[in-house]
XYZ file of C-alpha atoms in Angstrom:
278
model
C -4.359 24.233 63.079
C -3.801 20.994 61.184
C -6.414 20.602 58.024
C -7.387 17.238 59.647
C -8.334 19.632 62.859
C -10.465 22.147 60.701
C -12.172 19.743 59.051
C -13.508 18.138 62.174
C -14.556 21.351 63.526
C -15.881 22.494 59.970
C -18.039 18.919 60.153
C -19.139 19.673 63.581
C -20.221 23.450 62.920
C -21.909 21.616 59.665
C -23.721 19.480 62.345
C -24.896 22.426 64.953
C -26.127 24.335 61.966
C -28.780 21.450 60.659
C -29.898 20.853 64.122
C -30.347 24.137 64.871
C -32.293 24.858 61.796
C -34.026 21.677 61.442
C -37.887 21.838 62.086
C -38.745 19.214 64.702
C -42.245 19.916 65.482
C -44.360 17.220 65.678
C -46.260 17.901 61.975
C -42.460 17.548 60.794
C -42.208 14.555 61.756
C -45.258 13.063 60.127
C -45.654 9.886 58.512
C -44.783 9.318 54.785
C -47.850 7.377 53.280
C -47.110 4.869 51.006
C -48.756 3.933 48.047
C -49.481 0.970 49.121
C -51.011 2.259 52.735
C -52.886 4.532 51.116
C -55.061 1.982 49.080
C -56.131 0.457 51.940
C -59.331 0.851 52.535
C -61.101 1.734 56.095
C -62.659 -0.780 58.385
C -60.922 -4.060 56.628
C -58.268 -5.912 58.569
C -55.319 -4.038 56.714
C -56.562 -1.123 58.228
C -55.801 -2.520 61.675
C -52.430 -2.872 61.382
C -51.843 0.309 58.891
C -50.811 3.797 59.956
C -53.817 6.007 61.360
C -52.333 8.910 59.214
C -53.146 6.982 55.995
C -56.455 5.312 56.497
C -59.334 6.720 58.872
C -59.217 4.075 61.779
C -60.925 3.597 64.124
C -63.547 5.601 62.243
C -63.595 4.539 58.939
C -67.196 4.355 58.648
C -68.210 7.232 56.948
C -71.450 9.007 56.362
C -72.129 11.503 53.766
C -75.249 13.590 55.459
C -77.843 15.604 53.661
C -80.591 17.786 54.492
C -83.676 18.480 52.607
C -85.039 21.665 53.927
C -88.740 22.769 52.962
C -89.414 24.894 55.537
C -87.912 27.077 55.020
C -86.358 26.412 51.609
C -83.217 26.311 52.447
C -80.513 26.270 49.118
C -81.058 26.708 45.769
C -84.159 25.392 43.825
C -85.508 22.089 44.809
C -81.860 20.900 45.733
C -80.633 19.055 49.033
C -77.987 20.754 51.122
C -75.392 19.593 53.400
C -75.682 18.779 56.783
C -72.068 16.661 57.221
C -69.590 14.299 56.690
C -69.062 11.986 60.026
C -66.963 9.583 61.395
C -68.418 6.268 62.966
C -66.404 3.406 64.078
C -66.871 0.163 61.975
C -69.667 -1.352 64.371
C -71.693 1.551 63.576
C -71.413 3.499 67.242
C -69.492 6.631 67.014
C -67.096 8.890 68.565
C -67.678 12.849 69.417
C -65.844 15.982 69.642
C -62.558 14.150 70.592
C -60.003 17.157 70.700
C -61.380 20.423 72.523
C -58.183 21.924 71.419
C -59.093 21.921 68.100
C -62.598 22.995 68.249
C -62.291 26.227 65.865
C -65.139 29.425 65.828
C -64.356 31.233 62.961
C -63.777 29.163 59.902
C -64.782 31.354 57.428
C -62.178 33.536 58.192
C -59.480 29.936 58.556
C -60.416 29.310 54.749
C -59.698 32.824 53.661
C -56.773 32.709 55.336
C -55.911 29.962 53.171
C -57.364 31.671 50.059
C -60.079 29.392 49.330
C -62.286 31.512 48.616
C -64.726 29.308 46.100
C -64.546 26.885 48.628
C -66.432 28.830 51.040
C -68.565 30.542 48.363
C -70.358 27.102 47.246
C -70.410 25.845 51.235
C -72.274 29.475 51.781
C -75.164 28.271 49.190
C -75.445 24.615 49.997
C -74.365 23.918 53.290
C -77.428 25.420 55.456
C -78.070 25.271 58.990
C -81.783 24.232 59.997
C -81.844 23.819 63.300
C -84.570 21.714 63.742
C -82.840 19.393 61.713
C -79.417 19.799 62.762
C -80.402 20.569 66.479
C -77.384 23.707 66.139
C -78.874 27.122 66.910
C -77.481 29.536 64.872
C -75.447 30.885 61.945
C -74.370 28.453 58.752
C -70.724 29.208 60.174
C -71.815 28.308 63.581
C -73.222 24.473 61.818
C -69.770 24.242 60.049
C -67.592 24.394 62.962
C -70.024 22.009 65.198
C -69.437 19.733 62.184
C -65.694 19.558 62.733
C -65.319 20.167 65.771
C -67.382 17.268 66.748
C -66.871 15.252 63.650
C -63.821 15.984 62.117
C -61.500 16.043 65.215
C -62.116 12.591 65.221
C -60.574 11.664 62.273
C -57.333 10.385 62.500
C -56.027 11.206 58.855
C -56.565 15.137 60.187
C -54.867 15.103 63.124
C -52.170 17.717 63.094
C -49.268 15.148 63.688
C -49.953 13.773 59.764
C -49.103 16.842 58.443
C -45.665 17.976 56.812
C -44.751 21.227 58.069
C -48.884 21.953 59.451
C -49.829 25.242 60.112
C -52.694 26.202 62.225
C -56.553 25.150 61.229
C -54.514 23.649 57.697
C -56.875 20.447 58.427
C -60.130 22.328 57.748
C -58.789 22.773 54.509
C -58.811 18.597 53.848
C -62.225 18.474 55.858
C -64.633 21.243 54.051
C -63.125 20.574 50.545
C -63.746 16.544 50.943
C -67.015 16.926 52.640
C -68.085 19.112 49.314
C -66.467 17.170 47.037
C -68.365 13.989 48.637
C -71.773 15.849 48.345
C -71.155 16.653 44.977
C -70.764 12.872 43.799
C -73.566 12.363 45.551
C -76.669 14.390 44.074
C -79.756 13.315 45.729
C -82.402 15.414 44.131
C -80.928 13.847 40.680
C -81.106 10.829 41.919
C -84.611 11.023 42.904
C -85.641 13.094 39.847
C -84.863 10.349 37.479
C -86.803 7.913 39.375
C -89.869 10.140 38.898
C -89.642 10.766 42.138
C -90.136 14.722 42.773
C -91.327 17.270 45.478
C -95.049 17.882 45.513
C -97.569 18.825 47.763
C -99.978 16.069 46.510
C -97.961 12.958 45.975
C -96.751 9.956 48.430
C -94.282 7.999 47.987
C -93.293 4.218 49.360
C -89.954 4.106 51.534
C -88.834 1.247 49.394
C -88.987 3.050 45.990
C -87.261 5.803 47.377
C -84.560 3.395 49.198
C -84.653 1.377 45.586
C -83.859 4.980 43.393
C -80.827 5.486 45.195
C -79.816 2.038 45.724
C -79.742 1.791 41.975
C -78.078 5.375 41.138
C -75.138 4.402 44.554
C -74.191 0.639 43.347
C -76.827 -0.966 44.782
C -76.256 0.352 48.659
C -79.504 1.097 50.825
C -78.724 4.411 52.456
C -80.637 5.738 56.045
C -83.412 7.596 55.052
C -85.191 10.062 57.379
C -88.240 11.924 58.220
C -89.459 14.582 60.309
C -91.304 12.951 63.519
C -93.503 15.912 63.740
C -94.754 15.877 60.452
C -93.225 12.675 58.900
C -92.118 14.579 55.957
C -88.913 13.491 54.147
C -85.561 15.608 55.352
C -82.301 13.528 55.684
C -80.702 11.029 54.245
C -77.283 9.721 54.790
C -74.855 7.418 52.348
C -72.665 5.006 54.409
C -69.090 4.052 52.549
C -65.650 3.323 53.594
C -62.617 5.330 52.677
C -59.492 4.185 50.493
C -56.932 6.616 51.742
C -57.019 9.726 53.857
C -59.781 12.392 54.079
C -57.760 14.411 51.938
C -58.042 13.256 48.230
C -59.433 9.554 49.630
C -61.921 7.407 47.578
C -65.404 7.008 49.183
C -66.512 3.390 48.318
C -70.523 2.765 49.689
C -71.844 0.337 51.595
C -75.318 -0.203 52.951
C -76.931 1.784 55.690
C -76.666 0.434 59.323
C -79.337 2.795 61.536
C -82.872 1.863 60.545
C -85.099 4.159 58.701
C -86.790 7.082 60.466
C -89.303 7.095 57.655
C -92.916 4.758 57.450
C -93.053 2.719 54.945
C -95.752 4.805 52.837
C -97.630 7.584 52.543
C -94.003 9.574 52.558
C -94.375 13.604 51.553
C -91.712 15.056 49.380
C -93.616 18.626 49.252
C -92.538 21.485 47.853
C -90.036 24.292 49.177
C -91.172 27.317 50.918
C -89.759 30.064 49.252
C -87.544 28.013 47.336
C -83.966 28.987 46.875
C -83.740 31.093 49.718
C-alpha cells in the first residue's frame, strides 16, 4: 500500500474516531456567551435580538420574594425568609410551570448530589414554607421545588440546551445559589431596622414610610409591599429588577414595583414573632 494510500485511510480512521467520540447532545452544543451578550441587560431592546441562553428573555423581569412569617416565627430572630425568585415577562404578566419535564421532587437530595452542601444548609434556615402565605401545603423541600418547577423552568438562561456538557438537575444548582445570593443583597429586616422601623405589637406604621425605607436603602426603587387580608398584618414584599447576564452569576439591577400594594396606607402592624426563630 502506497504511503499516499495509508495516509488517506489513517485521515479517515482519524475522522471516524472524533465522530464517534464526539459528544453531540444537545447541552454540547450550547451557545458560547459573549462578553458582550452577557452585559446586556433583560427587558431592553438588545435583549430582543440577543441569545435566550445569555439574557433571561422573555422573562427578564425579575422579582426577588420575601416572606415575613409571625405566626409562626418562621427563621431565625426577627429576620425575613425566602419565599422566591420569579420570572415575569417585561409587561409585568407572567409565565408558569413551562416544562413538566423538568419539574424535580427531591432537590435536597439533587444539591447533595452536587455537593453543595452549605447551600442547602442556609436554604434549610431561611427559606420556609408558610402555607398560608405561599398557598404550598407542605414540607420546605416541597416549597423549593414548586419554586422551580413553576418559576425557574421558565427561565431561559436554565434551560438544559445552555449548558456545556449538562448533567441532570445541574440547573438547580444556578437557580437555588442565585435566588440566595439575591436574598442576601437584599436584607429587609436591615433595611427596615435602620429606618426605625421594627416589629412590635404596639406600633403602626404608614405604607409610605415603609415603601420610602427601602426605596432609599434599593436606589430609590418602590418595591410591592404586602399584607395579610385576614389580618392586614405586614408579610411579603417583593424587589422588581432586571438581569445583566444569565441567572447564573448575573447582576440584578432594580426597578420599581409594577403590582399595587396589598397593604392600607396606615395603621400597618409589624408585630412580633411567635416563638421567634423557630
Amino acid at each position: 500500500m502506497g504511503i499516499t494510500k495509508i495516509a488517506f485511510v489513517a485521515l479517515g480512521l482519524l475522522i471516524l474516531y472524533l465522530f464517534v467520540t464526539a459528544d453531540t447532545s444537545p447541552a454540547s452544543c450550547n451557545h458560547s456567551c459573549s462578553t458582550s451578550e452577557l452585559d446586556v441587560l433583560s427587558c431592553s431592546s438588545a435583549s430582543l435580538t440577543t441569545n435566550s441562553c445569555c439574557v433571561e428573555s422573555p422573562g427578564g423581569l425579575l422579582i426577588v420574594a420575601q416572606l415575613y412569617n409571625f405566626n409562626p416565627g418562621l427563621g431565625p430572630g426577627d429576620s425575613w425568609t425566602m419565599h422566591g425568585l420569579w420570572p415575569d415577562l417585561c409587561n409585568g404578566s407572567y409565565p408558569s410551570s413551562c416544562d413538566p419535564s423538568r419539574a424535580y421532587t427531591d432537590i435536597p437530595a439533587a444539591l447533595k448530589r452536587y455537593k453543595q452542601y452549605p447551600l442547602l444548609e442556609y436554604m434549610t434556615e431561611w427559606w420556609r414554607n408558610d402555607p398560608i402565605v405561599t398557598t404550598e401545603n407542605g414540607t420546605d423541600a416541597d416549597l423549593w421545588a414548586h419554586e422551580f418547577g413553576k418559576h425557574g423552568t421558565c427561565m431561559s438562561t436554565l434551560h438544559p440546551d445552555c449548558y456545556h456538557r449538562y448533567q441532570p438537575e445541574l440547573e438547580l444548582v444556578d437557580f437555588y445559589s442565585t435566588s440566595v445570593r439575591l436574598f442576601k443583597e437584599l436584607p429587609t429586616a436591615e433595611f427596615l431596622a435602620a429606618c426605625d422601623i421594627i416589629p412590635s405589637n404596639a406600633t403602626t406604621y404608614d405604607l409610605a414610610d415603609i415603601e420610602e425605607c427601602l426605596s432609599d436603602a434599593t436606589g430609590g426603587f418602590t418595591p410591592h409591599m404586602g399584607c395579610s387580608e385576614i389580618t392586614g398584618y405586614l408579610n411579603e414584599v417583593w424587589y422588581y429588577g432586571h438581569l445583566r447576564g444569565r441567572i447564573g452569576g448575573g447582576t440584578f439591577e432594580g426597578t420599581n414595583s409594577t403590582f399595587k400594594s396589598t397593604c392600607s396606607a396606615t395603621g400597618i402592624r409589624y408585630p412580633l414573632k411567635l416563638n421567634s426563630g423557630y
